[in-house]
mmCIF file of C-alpha atoms and ligand atoms in Angstrom:
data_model
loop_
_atom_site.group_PDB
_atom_site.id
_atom_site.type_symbol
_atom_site.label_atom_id
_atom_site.label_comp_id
_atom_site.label_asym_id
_atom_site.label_seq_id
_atom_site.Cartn_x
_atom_site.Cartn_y
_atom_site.Cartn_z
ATOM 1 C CA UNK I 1 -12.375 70.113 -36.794
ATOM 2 C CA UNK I 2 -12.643 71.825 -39.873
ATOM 3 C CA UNK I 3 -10.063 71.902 -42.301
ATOM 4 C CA UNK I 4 -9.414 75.800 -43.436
ATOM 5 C CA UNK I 5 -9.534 76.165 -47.065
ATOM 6 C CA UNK I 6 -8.071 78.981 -49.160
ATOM 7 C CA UNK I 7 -9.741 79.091 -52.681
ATOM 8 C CA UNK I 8 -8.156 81.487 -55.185
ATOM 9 C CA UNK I 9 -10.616 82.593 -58.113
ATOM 10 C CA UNK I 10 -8.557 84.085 -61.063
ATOM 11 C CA UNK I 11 -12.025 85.154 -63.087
ATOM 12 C CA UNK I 12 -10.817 86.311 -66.363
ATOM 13 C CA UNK I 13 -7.029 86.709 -65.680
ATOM 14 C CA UNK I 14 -3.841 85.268 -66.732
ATOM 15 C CA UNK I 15 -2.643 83.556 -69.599
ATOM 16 C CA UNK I 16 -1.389 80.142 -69.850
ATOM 17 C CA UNK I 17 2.261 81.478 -69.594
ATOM 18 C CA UNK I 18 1.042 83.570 -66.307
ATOM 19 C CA UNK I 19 -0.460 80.833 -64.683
ATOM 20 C CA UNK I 20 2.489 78.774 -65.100
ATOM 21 C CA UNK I 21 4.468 81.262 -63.601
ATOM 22 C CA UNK I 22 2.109 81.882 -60.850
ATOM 23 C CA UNK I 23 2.762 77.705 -60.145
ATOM 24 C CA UNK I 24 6.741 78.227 -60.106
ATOM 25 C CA UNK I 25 6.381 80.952 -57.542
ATOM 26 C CA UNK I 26 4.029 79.500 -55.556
ATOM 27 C CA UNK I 27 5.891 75.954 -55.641
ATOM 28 C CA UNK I 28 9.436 77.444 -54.967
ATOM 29 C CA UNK I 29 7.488 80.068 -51.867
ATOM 30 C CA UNK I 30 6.838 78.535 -48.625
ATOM 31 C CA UNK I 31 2.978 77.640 -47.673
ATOM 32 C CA UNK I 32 2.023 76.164 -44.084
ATOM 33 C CA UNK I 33 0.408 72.456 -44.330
ATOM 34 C CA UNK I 34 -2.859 72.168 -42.826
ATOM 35 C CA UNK I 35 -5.004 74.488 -45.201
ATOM 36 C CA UNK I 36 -6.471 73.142 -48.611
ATOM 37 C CA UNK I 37 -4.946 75.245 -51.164
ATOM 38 C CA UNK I 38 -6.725 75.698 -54.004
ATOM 39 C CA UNK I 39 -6.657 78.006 -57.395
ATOM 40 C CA UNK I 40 -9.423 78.145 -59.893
ATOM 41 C CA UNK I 41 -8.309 79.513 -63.604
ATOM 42 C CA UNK I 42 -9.812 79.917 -66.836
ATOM 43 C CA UNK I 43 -10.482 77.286 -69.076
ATOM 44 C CA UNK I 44 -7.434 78.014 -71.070
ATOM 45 C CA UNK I 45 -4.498 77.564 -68.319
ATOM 46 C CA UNK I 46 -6.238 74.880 -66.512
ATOM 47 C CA UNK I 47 -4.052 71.706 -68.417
ATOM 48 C CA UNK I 48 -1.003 73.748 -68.092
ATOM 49 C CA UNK I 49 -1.629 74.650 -64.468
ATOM 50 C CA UNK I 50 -2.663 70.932 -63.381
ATOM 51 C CA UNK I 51 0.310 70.145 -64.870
ATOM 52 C CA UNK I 52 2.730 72.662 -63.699
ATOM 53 C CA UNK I 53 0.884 72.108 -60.122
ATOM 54 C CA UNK I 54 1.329 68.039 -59.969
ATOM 55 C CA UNK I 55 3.028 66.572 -56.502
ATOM 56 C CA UNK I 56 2.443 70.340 -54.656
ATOM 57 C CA UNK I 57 -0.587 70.362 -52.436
ATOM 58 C CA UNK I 58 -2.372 73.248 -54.657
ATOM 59 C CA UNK I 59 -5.797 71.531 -56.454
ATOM 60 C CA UNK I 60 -6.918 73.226 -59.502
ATOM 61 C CA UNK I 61 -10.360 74.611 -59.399
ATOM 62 C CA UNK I 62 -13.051 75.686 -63.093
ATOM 63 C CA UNK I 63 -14.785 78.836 -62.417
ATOM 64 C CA UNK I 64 -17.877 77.159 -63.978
ATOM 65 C CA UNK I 65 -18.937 74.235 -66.233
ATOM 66 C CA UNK I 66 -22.399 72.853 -67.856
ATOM 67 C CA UNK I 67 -24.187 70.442 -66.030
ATOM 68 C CA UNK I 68 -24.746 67.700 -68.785
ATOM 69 C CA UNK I 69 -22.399 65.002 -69.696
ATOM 70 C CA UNK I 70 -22.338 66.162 -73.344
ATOM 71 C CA UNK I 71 -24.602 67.545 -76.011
ATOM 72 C CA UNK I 72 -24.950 70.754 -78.442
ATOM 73 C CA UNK I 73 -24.378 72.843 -76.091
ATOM 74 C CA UNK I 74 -21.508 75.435 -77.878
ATOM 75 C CA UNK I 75 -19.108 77.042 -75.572
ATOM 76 C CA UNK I 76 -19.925 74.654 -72.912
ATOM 77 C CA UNK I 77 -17.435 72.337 -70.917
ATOM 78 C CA UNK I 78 -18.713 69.425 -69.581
ATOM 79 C CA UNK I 79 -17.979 67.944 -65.991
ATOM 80 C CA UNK I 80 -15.864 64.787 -67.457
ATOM 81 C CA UNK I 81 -13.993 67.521 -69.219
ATOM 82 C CA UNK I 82 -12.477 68.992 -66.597
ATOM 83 C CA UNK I 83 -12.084 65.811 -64.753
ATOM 84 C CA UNK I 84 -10.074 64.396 -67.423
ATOM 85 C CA UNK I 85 -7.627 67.098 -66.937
ATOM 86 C CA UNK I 86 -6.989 66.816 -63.262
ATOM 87 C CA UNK I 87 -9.258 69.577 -62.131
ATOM 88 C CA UNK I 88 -11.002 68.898 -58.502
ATOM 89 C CA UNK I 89 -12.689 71.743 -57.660
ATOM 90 C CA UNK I 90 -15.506 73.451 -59.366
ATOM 91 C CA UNK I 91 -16.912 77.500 -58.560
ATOM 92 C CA UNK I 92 -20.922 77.148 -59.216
ATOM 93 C CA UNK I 93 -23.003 79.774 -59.222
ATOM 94 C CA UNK I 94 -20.777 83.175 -58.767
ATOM 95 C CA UNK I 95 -22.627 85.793 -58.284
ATOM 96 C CA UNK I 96 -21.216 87.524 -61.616
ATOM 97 C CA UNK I 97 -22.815 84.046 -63.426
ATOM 98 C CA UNK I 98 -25.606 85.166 -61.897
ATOM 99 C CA UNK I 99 -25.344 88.606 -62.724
ATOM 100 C CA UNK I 100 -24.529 88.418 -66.494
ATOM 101 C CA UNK I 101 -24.950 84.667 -67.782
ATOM 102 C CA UNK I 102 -28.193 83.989 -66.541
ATOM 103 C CA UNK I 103 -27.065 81.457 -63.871
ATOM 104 C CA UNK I 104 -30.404 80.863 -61.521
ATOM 105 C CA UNK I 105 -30.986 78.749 -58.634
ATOM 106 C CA UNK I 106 -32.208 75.517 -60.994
ATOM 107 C CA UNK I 107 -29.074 75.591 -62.713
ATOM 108 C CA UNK I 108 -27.168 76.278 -59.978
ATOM 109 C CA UNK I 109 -28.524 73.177 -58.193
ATOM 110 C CA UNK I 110 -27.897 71.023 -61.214
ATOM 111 C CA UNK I 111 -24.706 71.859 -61.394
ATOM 112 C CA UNK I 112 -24.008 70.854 -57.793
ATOM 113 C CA UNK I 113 -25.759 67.065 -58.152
ATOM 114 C CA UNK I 114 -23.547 67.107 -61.618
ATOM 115 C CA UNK I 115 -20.180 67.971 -60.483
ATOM 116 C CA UNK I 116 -20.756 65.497 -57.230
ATOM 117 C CA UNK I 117 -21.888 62.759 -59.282
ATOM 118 C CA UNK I 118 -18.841 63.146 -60.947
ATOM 119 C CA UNK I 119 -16.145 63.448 -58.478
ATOM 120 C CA UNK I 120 -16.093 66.903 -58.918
ATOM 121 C CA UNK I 121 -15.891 69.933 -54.959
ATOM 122 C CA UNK I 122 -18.536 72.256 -56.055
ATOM 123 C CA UNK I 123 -17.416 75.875 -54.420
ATOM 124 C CA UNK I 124 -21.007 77.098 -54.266
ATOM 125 C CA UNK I 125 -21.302 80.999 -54.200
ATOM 126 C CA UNK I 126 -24.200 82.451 -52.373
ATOM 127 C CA UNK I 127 -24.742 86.322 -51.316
ATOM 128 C CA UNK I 128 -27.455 89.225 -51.170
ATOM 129 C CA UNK I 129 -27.022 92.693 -52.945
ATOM 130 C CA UNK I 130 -26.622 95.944 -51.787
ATOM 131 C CA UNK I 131 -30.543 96.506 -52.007
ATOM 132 C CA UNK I 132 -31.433 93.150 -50.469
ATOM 133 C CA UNK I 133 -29.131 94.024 -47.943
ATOM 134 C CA UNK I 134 -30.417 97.480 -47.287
ATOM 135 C CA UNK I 135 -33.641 96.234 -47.211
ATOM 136 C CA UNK I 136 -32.834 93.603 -44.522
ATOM 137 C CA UNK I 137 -33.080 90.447 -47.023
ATOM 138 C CA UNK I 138 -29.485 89.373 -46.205
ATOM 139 C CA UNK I 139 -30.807 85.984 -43.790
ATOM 140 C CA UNK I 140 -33.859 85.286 -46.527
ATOM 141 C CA UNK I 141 -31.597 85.680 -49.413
ATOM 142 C CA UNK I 142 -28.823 83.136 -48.541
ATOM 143 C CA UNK I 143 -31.323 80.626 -47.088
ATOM 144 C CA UNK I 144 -33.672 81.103 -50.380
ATOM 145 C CA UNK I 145 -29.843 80.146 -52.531
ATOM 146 C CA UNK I 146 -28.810 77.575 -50.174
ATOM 147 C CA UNK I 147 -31.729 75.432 -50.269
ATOM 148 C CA UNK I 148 -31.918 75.685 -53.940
ATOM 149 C CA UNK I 149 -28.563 74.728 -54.435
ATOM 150 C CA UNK I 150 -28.495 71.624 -52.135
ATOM 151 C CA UNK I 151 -32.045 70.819 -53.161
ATOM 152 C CA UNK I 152 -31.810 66.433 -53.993
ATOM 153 C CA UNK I 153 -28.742 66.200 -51.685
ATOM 154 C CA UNK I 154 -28.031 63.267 -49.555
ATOM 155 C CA UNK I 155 -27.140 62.895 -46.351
ATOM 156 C CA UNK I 156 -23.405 63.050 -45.860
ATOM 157 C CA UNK I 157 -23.059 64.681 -49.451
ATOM 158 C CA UNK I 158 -23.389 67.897 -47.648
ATOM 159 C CA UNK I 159 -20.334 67.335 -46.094
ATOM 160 C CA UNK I 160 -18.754 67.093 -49.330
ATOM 161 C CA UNK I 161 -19.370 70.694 -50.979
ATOM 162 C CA UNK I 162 -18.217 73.773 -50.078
ATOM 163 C CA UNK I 163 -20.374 77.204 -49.712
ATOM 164 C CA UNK I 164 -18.551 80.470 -50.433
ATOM 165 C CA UNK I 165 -20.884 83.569 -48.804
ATOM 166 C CA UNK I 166 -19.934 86.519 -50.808
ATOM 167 C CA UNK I 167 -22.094 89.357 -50.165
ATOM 168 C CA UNK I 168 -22.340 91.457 -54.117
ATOM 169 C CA UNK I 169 -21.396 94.751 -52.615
ATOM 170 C CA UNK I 170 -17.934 93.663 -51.116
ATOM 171 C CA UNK I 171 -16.633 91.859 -54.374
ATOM 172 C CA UNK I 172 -14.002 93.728 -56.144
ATOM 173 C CA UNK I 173 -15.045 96.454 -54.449
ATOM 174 C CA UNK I 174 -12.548 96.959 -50.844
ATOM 175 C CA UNK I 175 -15.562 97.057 -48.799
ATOM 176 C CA UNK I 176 -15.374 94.024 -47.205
ATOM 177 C CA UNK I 177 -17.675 92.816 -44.933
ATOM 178 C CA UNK I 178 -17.262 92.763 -40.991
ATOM 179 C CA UNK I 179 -15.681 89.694 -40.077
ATOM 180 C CA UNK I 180 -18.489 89.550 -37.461
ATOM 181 C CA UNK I 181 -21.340 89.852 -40.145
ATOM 182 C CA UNK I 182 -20.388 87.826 -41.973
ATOM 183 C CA UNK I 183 -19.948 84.918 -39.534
ATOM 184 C CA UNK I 184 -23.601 85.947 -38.381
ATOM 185 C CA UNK I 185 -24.799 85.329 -42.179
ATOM 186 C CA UNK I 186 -22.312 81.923 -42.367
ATOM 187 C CA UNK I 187 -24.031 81.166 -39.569
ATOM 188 C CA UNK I 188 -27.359 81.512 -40.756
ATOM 189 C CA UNK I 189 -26.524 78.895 -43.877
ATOM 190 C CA UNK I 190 -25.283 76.582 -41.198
ATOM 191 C CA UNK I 191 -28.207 76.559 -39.865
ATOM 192 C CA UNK I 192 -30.312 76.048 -42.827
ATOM 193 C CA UNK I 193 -28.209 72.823 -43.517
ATOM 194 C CA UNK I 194 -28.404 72.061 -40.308
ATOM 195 C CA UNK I 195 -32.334 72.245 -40.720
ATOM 196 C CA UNK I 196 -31.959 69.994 -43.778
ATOM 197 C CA UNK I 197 -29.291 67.570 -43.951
ATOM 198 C CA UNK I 198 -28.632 67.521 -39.741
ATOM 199 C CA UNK I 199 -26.234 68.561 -37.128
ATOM 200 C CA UNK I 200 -23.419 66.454 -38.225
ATOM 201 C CA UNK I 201 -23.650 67.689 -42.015
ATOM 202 C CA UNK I 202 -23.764 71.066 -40.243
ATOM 203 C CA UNK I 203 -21.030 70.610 -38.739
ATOM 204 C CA UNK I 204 -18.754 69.102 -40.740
ATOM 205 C CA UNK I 205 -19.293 71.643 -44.075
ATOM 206 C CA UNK I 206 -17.112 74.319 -44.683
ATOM 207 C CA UNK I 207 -18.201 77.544 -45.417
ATOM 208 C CA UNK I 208 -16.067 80.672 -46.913
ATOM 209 C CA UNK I 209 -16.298 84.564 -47.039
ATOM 210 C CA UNK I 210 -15.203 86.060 -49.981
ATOM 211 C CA UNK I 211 -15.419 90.117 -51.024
ATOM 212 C CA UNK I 212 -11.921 92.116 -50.545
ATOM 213 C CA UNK I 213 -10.230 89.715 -48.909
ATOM 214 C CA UNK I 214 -7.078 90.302 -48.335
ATOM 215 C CA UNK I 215 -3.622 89.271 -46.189
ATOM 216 C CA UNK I 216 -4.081 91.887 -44.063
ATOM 217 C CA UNK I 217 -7.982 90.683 -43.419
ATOM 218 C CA UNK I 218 -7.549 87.129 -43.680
ATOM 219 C CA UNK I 219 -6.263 86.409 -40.254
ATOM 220 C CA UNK I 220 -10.157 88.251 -38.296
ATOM 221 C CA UNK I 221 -12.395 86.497 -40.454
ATOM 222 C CA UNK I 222 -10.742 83.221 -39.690
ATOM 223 C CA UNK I 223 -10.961 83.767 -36.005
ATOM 224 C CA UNK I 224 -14.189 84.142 -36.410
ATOM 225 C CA UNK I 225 -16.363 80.339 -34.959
ATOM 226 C CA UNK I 226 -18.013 79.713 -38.628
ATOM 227 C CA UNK I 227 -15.881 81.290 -40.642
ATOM 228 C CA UNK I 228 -13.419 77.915 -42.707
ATOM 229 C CA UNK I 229 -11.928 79.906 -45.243
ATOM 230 C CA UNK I 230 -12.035 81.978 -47.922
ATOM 231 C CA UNK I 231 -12.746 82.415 -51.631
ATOM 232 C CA UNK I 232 -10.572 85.272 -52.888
ATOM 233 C CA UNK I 233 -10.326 87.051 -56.226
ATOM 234 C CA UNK I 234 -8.229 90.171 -56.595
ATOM 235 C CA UNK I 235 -5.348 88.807 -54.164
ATOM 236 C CA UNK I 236 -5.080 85.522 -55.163
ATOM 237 C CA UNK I 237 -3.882 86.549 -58.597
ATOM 238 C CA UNK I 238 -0.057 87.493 -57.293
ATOM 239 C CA UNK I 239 1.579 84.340 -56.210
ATOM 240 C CA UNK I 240 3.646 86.223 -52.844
ATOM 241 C CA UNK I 241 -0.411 87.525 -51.541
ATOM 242 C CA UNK I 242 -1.846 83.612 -52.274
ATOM 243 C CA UNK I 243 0.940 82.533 -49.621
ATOM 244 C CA UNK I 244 -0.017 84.887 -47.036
ATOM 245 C CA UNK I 245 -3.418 84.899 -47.618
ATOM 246 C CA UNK I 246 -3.021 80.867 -46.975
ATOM 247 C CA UNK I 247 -0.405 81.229 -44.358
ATOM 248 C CA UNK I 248 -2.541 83.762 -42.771
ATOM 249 C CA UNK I 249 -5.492 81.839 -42.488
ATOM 250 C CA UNK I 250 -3.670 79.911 -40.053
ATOM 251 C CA UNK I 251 -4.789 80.301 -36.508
ATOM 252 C CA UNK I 252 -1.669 80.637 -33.785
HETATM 253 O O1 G3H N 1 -14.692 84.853 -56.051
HETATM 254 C C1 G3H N 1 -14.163 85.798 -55.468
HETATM 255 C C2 G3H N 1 -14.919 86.959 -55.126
HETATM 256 O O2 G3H N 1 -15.693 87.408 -56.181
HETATM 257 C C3 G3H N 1 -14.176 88.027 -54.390
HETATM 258 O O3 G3H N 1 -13.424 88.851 -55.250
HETATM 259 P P1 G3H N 1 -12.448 89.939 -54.570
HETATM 260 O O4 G3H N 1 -11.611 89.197 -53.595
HETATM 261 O O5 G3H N 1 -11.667 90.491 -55.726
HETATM 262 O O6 G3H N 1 -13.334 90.936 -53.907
#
């Protein structure tokens, strides 16, 4: 049985003052137990927010970090970093890191071994574009980012990460895709872990849709067999849409 996990992803919203109100709200609101709750911020709010979220049930998740321990590397934050501040959850390889910071497949995959090694729930992000879509590339393109991202792996580390399928065309956008595509696709990277790390890895990591998803959404992707969750932008940002989107993903 797979735990159902809600991952908000705030991308370049909300001050440190916002995000602490977005923790009173969502502390004082009402949120079902048995889904992993989990919000990742900017840089900026995350010591405020770890703090403001400490004895709730909501981790704190980094929208990205650099895979080395320390170095010249100016802008960068380092995986200790954001360990030393509480975070547990780490978003690698979004497909706008991809898109305008140069994020590839290599670093992508060292990011993964990095934030493991230190303790750290990589949220990988995989997903075709509209083109490789149209041109029927969606299966080739999630395997070709799935096996570069849990390239080094062991077994039973699988089990630890979680993969986010976000197809480019449905982020931000309110075409979201069918809840029945996308567990066809979800269940096309189970099946490429399943080809590498074994059935039990397989079956044990959780996988996410993300693109437009929304409280009135969340509740057909997650009846969906593959489907454990979700990695949500635009609606996680109000505090009231987080709880239903996480109360939501609840199946009766
Ligand atoms: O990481 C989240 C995704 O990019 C989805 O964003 P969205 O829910 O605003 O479409």
């Amino acid at each position: 049985m797979r735990t159902p996990i809600i991952a908000g992803n705030w991308k370049m919203f909300k001050t440190i003052a916002e995000a602490k109100q977005f923790a009173q709200e969502v502390k004082a609101g009402s949120a079902k137990a048995g889904v992993q709750k989990v919000v990742c911020a900017p840089f900026t709010a995350l010591p405020a927010l770890t703090e403001a979220l400490q004895g709730s049930d909501l981790a704190v998740g980094a929208q990205n970090m650099h895979f080395e321990e320390q170095g010249a590397f100016t802008g960068e934050i380092s995986p200790s970093m954001l360990k030393e501040i509480g975070v547990q959850y780490v978003i690698i390889g979004h497909s706008e890191r991809r898109q305008y910071f140069n994020e590839t497949d290599e670093t992508v995959n060292k990011k993964v071994l990095a934030a493991l090694k230190h303790g750290l729930v990589p949220i990988i992000c995989v997903g075709e574009s509209l083109e490789q879509r149209e041109a029927g590339e969606t299966s080739r393109v999630v395997r070709t980012q799935t096996e570069a991202a849990l390239a080094g792996l062991e077994a039973g580390q699988v089990a630890d990460v979680i993969i986010a399928y976000e197809p480019i065309w449905a982020i931000g956008t309110g075409k979201s895709s069918s809840a029945q595509e996308a567990n066809e696709t979800i269940s096309v990277i189970r099946q490429v872990v399943a080809e590498a790390y074994g059935q039990e890895d397989a079956a044990n990591v959780r996988i996410q849709y993300g693109g437009s998803v929304k409280p009135e959404n969340i509740g057909s992707y997650m009846s969906q067999s593959d489907i454990d969750g979700a990695l949500v932008g635009g609606a996680s940002l109000d505090a009231a849409s987080y709880l239903q989107l996480v109360n939501g993903s609840l199946q009766e």
